[in-house]
Amino acid sequence: MRPEGSILADELHTLPVPPPPPAPPAAAATVTPGPLSQRTAVAASTTDNRSAQRRALANQEADRIEDLKASVHAELLKELGPHLYDADMDQSELDQRVRTVLAEVLSAQDRPLSNSDRARVTQEISDDILGYGPIDPYLRDPEVSEVMVNGHNDVWLEKSGRLTKAEAHFADEAHLRRTIDKIVSRIGRRVDESSPMVDARLPDGSRVNAIVPPLSIDGSALTIRKFATDPLTVADLITFGSLSPATADFLEACVRGRLNVIVSGGTGAGKTTTLNVLSSFIPSDERIVTIEDAAELQLNQDHVVRLESRPANIEGKGAVTIRDLVKNSLRMRPDRIVVGEVRDASALDMLQAMNTGHDGSICTLHSNGPRDTLARMETMVLMAGMDLPIRAIREQVASAVDLIVHQSRFKDGSRRITHITEVERMEGEVITLQDVFVFDNSAGFDENGRVLGRLRSTGLRPKFVEKLAYNNVAVDPALFRLDRA
């Protein structure tokens, strides 16, 4: 017989085992993450990996396209050679030839290209060969007024007076330098370490400035101020609010009446545009000589002679300055002399021209206001090296200059004429000035920051009205009626 204790132990083994008690809530909160959290983490990791793979593939594709562009570009240069810079070849013929050879070279490539990639490569290489590389689309865009390249990887634009960063860049510094060389070589100028600064122009008259290392520390800098294919007219300036219809009539009378006019203002204030508009008032039966650093003026008269200064050659010789051209223009029987900008000793020769029978001359000058314009003119006359007393210079200025048209650029990007000022006469040691029209900004700005002011008459009648009458130009006295807000 088995002991009683053994029988009890066997019975206990056959009894069902009760389930474990449920875990308390606090314990449930501290358990390790369940399967759902693990799947979420794995999915997020997979998404990150796929994004990284897509970025890597995109970078590989971009590198492949860049390599393809470089090889096609090299093949194109081999095929066309010196034809690209043949001055006798018509531009349309060169364009057709480049596109034909480009299509042949792309077809011969052993790397497959999608239609979109082929179109992109064709456009970018065409821009590079025939135009100015990555900035070419912006030069074609009528809304862009200025293109600024601050090194090969930093391009900025001016649109409606505001600066915006462009989504474009040059491949490297060498690519940017090739573009600069292409621009300046077409007008017989150069830029290198021995001559690291240059002013030039594009075929359409757009102004170009380039400065390269070692003067430009972070890479070459290129600035292009575009000029519209159709130059702005006086009607455009009235529409933009730069001047009023009354002031436009008054300025037209001043130009036709052969007054000597200085257009002043700061950098980018629109002086050259205003000079172009004022020059359009010159009668078509007069001989006009224009003198500029880089030819920008676009006059529609029949009898216009355009002169352009020239920098020194690589030996430091052969420079022809604005002053030299002003002196030479006096022997060319001009009715009007129009100088793009007076910035040095040429001011003395300009004053002498205005005082020796060449009435109706017009020029521009950098300054901050009408009074400052006269001070700058005095300073530039002293740069001529003549030991002239200040009073003699001021008498020359008071005798030569009749009118100052001062222009400013406001914070909202608009460019407005702010002063139309008569230069009267000497009183003691001071030249007296009289404002005829002044910009009234008492209206302030609107909710978008746009200036609301406008030019208003001061109610003063200028003394040179008699001179205008002598030249058979009548001015309506109502123009000078006091204009109240």
Coordinates of C-alpha atoms in Angstrom, one line a residue:
M1 CA 0.0 0.0 0.0
R2 CA 1.1 3.5 -0.8
P3 CA 1.3 6.0 2.0
E4 CA -1.7 8.3 2.5
G5 CA 0.5 11.3 1.8
S6 CA 1.5 10.0 -1.6
I7 CA -2.2 9.5 -2.6
L8 CA -2.9 13.1 -1.6
A9 CA 0.0 14.3 -3.6
D10 CA -1.2 12.5 -6.8
E11 CA -4.7 13.9 -6.4
L12 CA -3.2 17.4 -6.1
H13 CA -1.3 16.9 -9.4
T14 CA -4.5 16.1 -11.2
L15 CA -6.4 19.2 -10.1
P16 CA -6.6 22.1 -12.6
V17 CA -4.2 24.9 -12.2
P18 CA -5.9 28.3 -11.7
P19 CA -4.9 31.1 -14.2
P20 CA -2.5 33.7 -13.0
P21 CA -4.0 36.9 -11.6
P22 CA -4.3 39.8 -14.0
A23 CA -1.5 42.3 -13.9
P24 CA -2.2 45.6 -12.2
P25 CA -2.7 48.7 -14.5
A26 CA 0.6 50.3 -13.4
A27 CA 2.5 47.2 -14.5
A28 CA 0.7 47.3 -17.9
A29 CA 2.0 50.8 -18.6
T30 CA 5.6 49.7 -18.1
V31 CA 5.7 46.8 -20.5
T32 CA 8.0 47.0 -23.5
P33 CA 6.6 48.3 -26.8
G34 CA 4.2 46.0 -28.5
P35 CA 4.3 44.8 -32.1
L36 CA 2.4 47.9 -33.6
S37 CA 5.1 50.3 -32.3
Q38 CA 7.8 48.1 -33.7
R39 CA 6.1 48.1 -37.1
T40 CA 5.8 51.9 -37.0
A41 CA 9.4 52.3 -36.2
V42 CA 10.4 49.9 -38.9
A43 CA 8.2 51.7 -41.5
A44 CA 9.7 55.1 -40.6
S45 CA 13.2 53.7 -40.9
T46 CA 12.3 52.2 -44.3
T47 CA 10.8 55.5 -45.5
D48 CA 14.0 57.4 -44.4
N49 CA 16.1 54.8 -46.3
R50 CA 14.0 55.2 -49.4
S51 CA 14.2 59.0 -49.2
A52 CA 18.0 58.7 -48.9
Q53 CA 18.1 56.3 -51.8
R54 CA 16.0 58.7 -53.9
R55 CA 18.2 61.6 -53.0
A56 CA 21.3 59.6 -53.9
L57 CA 19.8 58.6 -57.2
A58 CA 18.8 62.2 -57.9
N59 CA 22.3 63.3 -57.2
Q60 CA 23.8 60.6 -59.4
E61 CA 21.4 61.6 -62.2
A62 CA 22.4 65.3 -61.8
D63 CA 26.1 64.3 -61.9
R64 CA 25.4 62.2 -65.0
I65 CA 23.7 65.1 -66.7
E66 CA 26.5 67.5 -65.7
D67 CA 29.1 65.1 -67.1
L68 CA 27.1 64.7 -70.3
K69 CA 26.8 68.5 -70.6
A70 CA 30.6 68.8 -70.2
S71 CA 31.4 66.1 -72.8
V72 CA 28.8 67.5 -75.3
H73 CA 30.1 71.0 -74.8
A74 CA 33.7 69.9 -75.5
E75 CA 32.5 68.0 -78.6
L76 CA 30.6 71.0 -79.8
L77 CA 33.7 73.2 -79.4
K78 CA 35.7 70.7 -81.4
E79 CA 33.1 70.6 -84.2
L80 CA 32.5 74.4 -84.5
G81 CA 35.9 75.7 -83.4
P82 CA 36.5 79.4 -84.3
H83 CA 33.1 79.8 -85.9
L84 CA 31.6 80.5 -82.5
Y85 CA 33.5 83.8 -82.3
D86 CA 33.4 84.8 -86.0
A87 CA 32.3 88.4 -86.1
D88 CA 31.3 88.1 -89.8
M89 CA 28.9 85.2 -89.2
D90 CA 25.2 86.2 -88.9
Q91 CA 23.8 85.4 -85.4
S92 CA 20.8 83.4 -86.8
E93 CA 23.1 81.3 -89.0
L94 CA 25.4 80.6 -86.0
D95 CA 22.4 79.7 -83.9
Q96 CA 21.1 77.2 -86.5
R97 CA 24.6 75.7 -86.9
V98 CA 25.1 75.2 -83.2
R99 CA 21.7 73.5 -82.8
T100 CA 22.3 71.2 -85.8
V101 CA 25.7 70.1 -84.4
L102 CA 24.3 69.8 -80.9
A103 CA 21.6 67.4 -82.1
E104 CA 24.2 65.3 -83.9
V105 CA 26.5 65.1 -80.9
L106 CA 23.6 64.2 -78.6
S107 CA 22.5 61.5 -81.0
A108 CA 26.0 60.0 -81.0
Q109 CA 26.1 59.7 -77.2
D110 CA 25.9 56.1 -75.9
R111 CA 24.0 57.2 -72.7
P112 CA 20.2 57.1 -73.1
L113 CA 18.4 60.3 -72.4
S114 CA 14.7 61.0 -71.7
N115 CA 13.0 63.6 -73.8
S116 CA 12.8 66.0 -70.9
D117 CA 16.5 65.6 -70.2
R118 CA 17.4 66.0 -73.8
A119 CA 15.4 69.2 -74.0
R120 CA 17.1 70.5 -70.8
V121 CA 20.6 69.6 -72.0
T122 CA 19.9 71.2 -75.4
Q123 CA 18.6 74.4 -73.9
E124 CA 21.4 74.8 -71.3
I125 CA 24.2 74.1 -73.7
S126 CA 22.6 76.5 -76.3
D127 CA 22.4 79.2 -73.6
D128 CA 26.1 78.5 -72.7
I129 CA 27.4 78.6 -76.3
L130 CA 25.1 81.2 -77.8
G131 CA 24.2 83.2 -74.7
Y132 CA 25.4 83.7 -71.2
G133 CA 24.9 80.4 -69.5
P134 CA 22.6 80.0 -66.5
I135 CA 21.7 83.7 -66.4
D136 CA 20.5 83.8 -70.0
P137 CA 16.8 83.0 -69.1
Y138 CA 16.8 86.0 -66.7
L139 CA 18.3 88.3 -69.4
R140 CA 15.3 87.3 -71.6
D141 CA 12.8 87.9 -68.8
P142 CA 11.2 91.4 -69.2
E143 CA 10.3 91.5 -65.5
V144 CA 14.0 91.3 -64.4
S145 CA 15.7 94.7 -64.4
E146 CA 19.1 93.6 -62.9
V147 CA 21.1 90.4 -62.6
M148 CA 23.8 90.2 -59.9
V149 CA 26.3 87.3 -59.7
N150 CA 28.2 87.1 -56.4
G151 CA 30.5 84.2 -57.2
H152 CA 29.6 81.1 -59.3
N153 CA 27.0 79.7 -56.9
D154 CA 25.1 82.9 -55.8
V155 CA 22.8 84.7 -58.3
W156 CA 20.4 87.5 -57.4
L157 CA 17.8 89.4 -59.4
E158 CA 16.0 92.7 -59.2
K159 CA 12.3 92.5 -60.0
S160 CA 10.0 95.5 -59.5
G161 CA 12.7 97.2 -57.4
R162 CA 13.0 94.2 -55.0
L163 CA 15.9 91.8 -54.7
T164 CA 15.2 88.0 -55.0
K165 CA 17.6 85.0 -55.0
A166 CA 17.6 83.1 -58.3
E167 CA 17.5 79.3 -58.7
A168 CA 20.5 79.2 -60.9
H169 CA 24.3 78.8 -60.6
F170 CA 27.4 78.4 -62.7
A171 CA 29.2 75.1 -62.7
D172 CA 32.3 76.6 -61.2
E173 CA 34.5 79.7 -61.2
A174 CA 36.0 78.8 -64.6
H175 CA 32.4 78.7 -66.1
L176 CA 31.6 82.1 -64.7
R177 CA 34.9 83.5 -66.0
R178 CA 34.2 82.1 -69.5
T179 CA 30.9 83.9 -69.5
I180 CA 32.5 87.2 -68.4
D181 CA 35.2 86.9 -71.1
K182 CA 32.6 86.3 -73.7
I183 CA 30.8 89.5 -72.8
V184 CA 33.8 91.8 -72.6
S185 CA 35.7 90.4 -75.6
R186 CA 32.8 91.2 -78.0
I187 CA 33.5 95.0 -77.5
G188 CA 37.2 94.7 -77.5
R189 CA 37.8 94.7 -73.8
R190 CA 39.5 92.3 -71.4
V191 CA 39.4 91.3 -67.7
D192 CA 42.3 89.4 -66.0
E193 CA 44.6 89.7 -63.0
S194 CA 46.4 92.7 -64.6
S195 CA 43.1 94.5 -65.4
P196 CA 40.6 93.0 -62.9
M197 CA 37.8 95.5 -63.4
V198 CA 35.8 96.3 -66.5
D199 CA 32.8 98.2 -67.7
A200 CA 31.1 96.8 -70.8
R201 CA 27.7 96.4 -72.5
L202 CA 25.6 93.8 -74.1
P203 CA 24.5 94.1 -77.7
D204 CA 21.1 95.4 -76.5
G205 CA 22.8 98.2 -74.6
S206 CA 22.5 96.6 -71.1
R207 CA 25.2 97.9 -68.8
V208 CA 27.8 95.3 -67.5
N209 CA 30.3 95.6 -64.7
A210 CA 32.7 92.7 -63.9
I211 CA 35.3 92.4 -61.2
V212 CA 37.5 89.3 -60.7
P213 CA 40.0 88.0 -58.1
P214 CA 42.2 89.1 -56.5
L215 CA 40.0 92.2 -56.1
S216 CA 36.8 90.1 -55.6
I217 CA 37.7 87.9 -52.7
D218 CA 34.8 85.3 -52.9
G219 CA 35.0 84.7 -56.7
S220 CA 34.2 86.8 -59.7
A221 CA 31.3 89.3 -59.4
L222 CA 29.2 90.2 -62.4
T223 CA 26.5 92.9 -62.5
I224 CA 24.2 93.4 -65.5
R225 CA 21.7 96.3 -65.5
K226 CA 19.2 95.5 -68.2
F227 CA 17.8 98.0 -70.7
A228 CA 14.4 97.4 -72.2
T229 CA 14.2 96.5 -75.9
D230 CA 11.7 99.4 -76.2
P231 CA 13.1 102.3 -74.3
L232 CA 10.8 103.9 -71.8
T233 CA 9.0 107.0 -73.0
V234 CA 7.7 110.0 -71.2
A235 CA 4.2 108.4 -71.2
D236 CA 5.7 105.4 -69.3
L237 CA 7.3 107.7 -66.7
I238 CA 3.9 109.4 -66.2
T239 CA 2.2 106.0 -65.8
F240 CA 4.8 104.9 -63.3
G241 CA 4.4 108.1 -61.3
S242 CA 7.9 109.3 -61.9
L243 CA 6.6 112.6 -63.0
S244 CA 3.3 114.3 -63.7
P245 CA 1.9 115.5 -67.0
A246 CA 2.5 119.1 -66.0
T247 CA 6.2 118.5 -65.2
A248 CA 6.6 116.5 -68.4
D249 CA 5.3 119.5 -70.5
F250 CA 7.6 121.8 -68.6
L251 CA 10.7 119.6 -69.1
E252 CA 9.9 119.2 -72.8
A253 CA 9.7 123.0 -73.1
C254 CA 13.1 123.3 -71.3
V255 CA 14.8 120.9 -73.7
R256 CA 13.3 122.5 -76.8
G257 CA 14.2 125.9 -75.4
R258 CA 17.9 124.9 -75.3
L259 CA 18.4 125.0 -71.5
N260 CA 21.5 123.3 -70.1
V261 CA 20.2 120.5 -67.9
I262 CA 21.9 118.2 -65.3
V263 CA 20.1 115.0 -64.3
S264 CA 21.3 114.1 -60.8
G265 CA 20.6 111.3 -58.3
G266 CA 22.0 108.3 -56.5
T267 CA 23.1 104.9 -57.9
G268 CA 20.1 103.1 -59.5
A269 CA 17.8 106.1 -59.2
G270 CA 17.0 106.0 -63.0
K271 CA 19.1 108.9 -64.2
T272 CA 20.0 107.3 -67.5
T273 CA 16.3 106.5 -68.2
T274 CA 15.4 110.1 -67.5
L275 CA 18.3 111.3 -69.6
N276 CA 17.0 109.2 -72.5
V277 CA 13.5 110.6 -72.1
L278 CA 14.8 114.2 -72.0
S279 CA 17.0 113.6 -75.1
S280 CA 13.9 112.4 -77.0
F281 CA 12.6 116.0 -76.7
I282 CA 15.5 117.3 -78.8
P283 CA 14.2 118.4 -82.3
S284 CA 15.1 115.9 -85.1
D285 CA 16.7 118.7 -87.2
E286 CA 19.6 119.1 -84.8
R287 CA 23.0 117.3 -84.7
I288 CA 23.4 115.3 -81.4
V289 CA 26.7 114.0 -80.1
T290 CA 26.4 111.4 -77.3
I291 CA 29.4 110.6 -75.1
E292 CA 29.3 107.6 -72.7
D293 CA 31.5 105.1 -70.9
A294 CA 29.4 102.2 -72.3
A295 CA 26.8 103.2 -75.0
E296 CA 23.4 103.0 -73.4
L297 CA 21.3 105.9 -74.8
Q298 CA 18.7 105.0 -77.3
L299 CA 17.8 108.1 -79.3
N300 CA 15.4 108.0 -82.2
Q301 CA 16.5 111.2 -84.0
D302 CA 18.0 110.9 -87.4
H303 CA 21.2 112.8 -86.8
V304 CA 23.0 111.2 -83.9
V305 CA 26.8 110.5 -83.5
R306 CA 27.6 108.1 -80.7
L307 CA 31.0 108.1 -79.0
E308 CA 32.3 105.7 -76.4
S309 CA 35.3 105.9 -74.1
R310 CA 38.1 103.3 -74.2
P311 CA 40.2 101.9 -71.4
A312 CA 44.0 101.4 -71.6
N313 CA 45.4 98.4 -73.3
I314 CA 47.5 95.7 -71.6
E315 CA 50.6 98.0 -71.8
G316 CA 48.7 100.8 -70.0
K317 CA 48.4 102.9 -73.2
G318 CA 45.7 104.0 -75.6
A319 CA 43.1 105.1 -73.0
V320 CA 40.5 107.6 -74.3
T321 CA 38.5 109.3 -71.5
I322 CA 35.2 111.0 -71.4
R323 CA 37.2 114.3 -71.1
D324 CA 39.0 113.6 -74.4
L325 CA 35.7 112.9 -76.1
V326 CA 34.1 116.0 -74.8
K327 CA 37.0 118.1 -76.1
N328 CA 36.9 116.3 -79.4
S329 CA 33.1 116.8 -79.7
L330 CA 33.5 120.5 -79.7
R331 CA 35.2 120.2 -83.2
M332 CA 32.3 118.1 -84.5
R333 CA 29.8 120.9 -85.0
P334 CA 27.3 119.6 -82.4
D335 CA 24.0 121.3 -81.8
R336 CA 23.6 119.3 -78.6
I337 CA 26.2 117.4 -76.4
V338 CA 24.7 114.6 -74.3
V339 CA 27.1 113.1 -71.8
G340 CA 26.0 109.8 -70.1
E341 CA 27.8 110.6 -66.9
V342 CA 30.2 113.2 -65.6
R343 CA 32.3 111.7 -62.9
D344 CA 35.8 113.4 -63.2
A345 CA 37.7 116.3 -64.7
S346 CA 35.4 116.2 -67.8
A347 CA 33.1 118.5 -65.7
L348 CA 35.4 121.4 -66.5
D349 CA 35.1 120.7 -70.3
M350 CA 31.4 120.2 -70.0
L351 CA 31.0 123.6 -68.3
Q352 CA 33.1 125.3 -71.0
A353 CA 31.0 123.7 -73.7
M354 CA 27.8 124.9 -72.1
N355 CA 29.4 128.4 -71.8
T356 CA 30.6 128.6 -75.4
G357 CA 27.5 128.4 -77.5
H358 CA 26.5 124.7 -77.0
D359 CA 23.3 125.5 -75.3
G360 CA 20.9 122.6 -74.7
S361 CA 23.5 120.2 -73.4
I362 CA 22.4 117.5 -71.0
C363 CA 24.4 115.2 -68.7
T364 CA 24.0 113.1 -65.5
L365 CA 25.8 113.3 -62.2
H366 CA 25.8 111.3 -59.0
S367 CA 24.5 113.4 -56.0
N368 CA 22.1 113.4 -53.1
G369 CA 20.2 116.6 -53.9
P370 CA 20.2 119.8 -56.0
R371 CA 22.6 121.6 -53.7
D372 CA 24.9 118.6 -53.5
T373 CA 24.9 118.5 -57.3
L374 CA 26.6 121.9 -57.5
A375 CA 29.1 120.9 -54.8
R376 CA 30.1 117.8 -56.7
M377 CA 30.4 119.7 -59.9
E378 CA 32.9 122.1 -58.1
T379 CA 34.9 119.2 -56.8
M380 CA 35.1 117.5 -60.2
V381 CA 36.3 120.8 -61.8
L382 CA 39.1 120.9 -59.2
M383 CA 40.1 117.4 -60.3
A384 CA 41.2 118.9 -63.6
G385 CA 44.3 120.2 -61.9
M386 CA 43.6 123.8 -62.7
D387 CA 44.4 126.1 -59.8
L388 CA 41.1 127.9 -60.1
P389 CA 39.5 129.9 -57.2
I390 CA 36.2 128.6 -55.9
R391 CA 34.4 131.8 -56.8
A392 CA 35.5 131.5 -60.5
I393 CA 34.2 127.9 -60.6
R394 CA 30.9 128.9 -59.1
E395 CA 30.5 131.7 -61.5
Q396 CA 31.1 129.2 -64.4
V397 CA 28.5 126.8 -62.9
A398 CA 25.9 129.5 -62.3
S399 CA 26.4 130.8 -65.9
A400 CA 26.4 127.4 -67.6
V401 CA 23.7 125.3 -65.8
D402 CA 20.1 126.3 -66.0
L403 CA 18.2 123.4 -64.5
I404 CA 18.7 120.5 -62.2
V405 CA 16.4 117.5 -62.4
H406 CA 17.0 115.3 -59.3
Q407 CA 15.8 111.8 -59.0
S408 CA 15.5 109.4 -56.1
R409 CA 14.8 105.7 -55.5
F410 CA 12.3 105.0 -52.7
K411 CA 12.2 102.1 -50.3
D412 CA 9.4 100.5 -52.3
G413 CA 11.6 100.3 -55.4
S414 CA 9.9 103.1 -57.3
R415 CA 12.0 105.8 -58.9
R416 CA 10.6 109.3 -58.8
I417 CA 11.8 112.8 -59.8
T418 CA 11.9 114.7 -56.5
H419 CA 13.2 118.1 -57.5
I420 CA 13.1 120.3 -60.6
T421 CA 15.3 123.2 -59.6
E422 CA 16.3 126.4 -61.3
V423 CA 20.0 127.5 -61.0
E424 CA 19.7 131.3 -60.7
R425 CA 22.8 133.4 -60.1
M426 CA 25.6 134.2 -57.7
E427 CA 24.7 136.1 -54.5
G428 CA 27.9 136.8 -52.7
E429 CA 29.8 133.5 -52.6
V430 CA 26.7 131.3 -53.0
I431 CA 24.8 130.1 -56.0
T432 CA 21.1 130.6 -55.4
L433 CA 18.7 127.8 -56.3
Q434 CA 14.9 128.0 -56.7
D435 CA 12.7 124.9 -56.7
V436 CA 10.0 124.9 -59.4
F437 CA 8.6 121.5 -58.6
V438 CA 9.1 119.4 -55.4
F439 CA 8.0 115.9 -54.5
D440 CA 5.4 116.1 -51.7
N441 CA 5.5 112.9 -49.5
S442 CA 3.1 114.1 -46.9
A443 CA 0.6 111.4 -48.0
G444 CA 3.0 108.8 -46.7
F445 CA 2.7 105.2 -47.8
D446 CA -0.1 102.7 -48.4
E447 CA -0.7 99.4 -46.7
N448 CA 1.8 97.7 -49.1
G449 CA 4.6 100.2 -48.5
R450 CA 4.2 102.0 -51.8
V451 CA 4.8 105.8 -51.7
L452 CA 1.7 107.9 -52.2
G453 CA 3.4 111.3 -52.8
R454 CA 3.7 113.2 -56.1
L455 CA 5.4 116.2 -57.7
R456 CA 3.8 119.5 -56.9
S457 CA 4.4 123.0 -58.1
T458 CA 5.9 125.5 -55.6
G459 CA 4.0 128.4 -57.2
L460 CA 7.3 130.1 -58.2
R461 CA 7.9 131.2 -61.8
P462 CA 11.4 130.4 -63.0
K463 CA 13.6 133.3 -64.3
F464 CA 14.6 131.4 -67.5
V465 CA 11.1 131.6 -68.9
E466 CA 12.4 134.7 -70.8
K467 CA 15.2 132.6 -72.3
L468 CA 12.7 130.1 -73.5
A469 CA 10.6 132.8 -75.1
Y470 CA 13.8 134.0 -76.8
N471 CA 14.1 130.5 -78.4
N472 CA 10.4 130.7 -79.5
V473 CA 9.2 128.2 -76.8
A474 CA 6.1 129.3 -74.9
V475 CA 5.3 128.0 -71.4
D476 CA 1.8 128.0 -70.1
P477 CA 1.8 130.1 -66.9
A478 CA -0.8 127.8 -65.4
L479 CA 2.0 125.2 -65.0
F480 CA 3.4 127.2 -62.1
R481 CA 0.2 127.7 -60.3
L482 CA 0.6 126.8 -56.6
D483 CA -0.4 123.1 -56.3
R484 CA -2.0 122.4 -53.0
A485 CA -2.7 119.0 -51.5

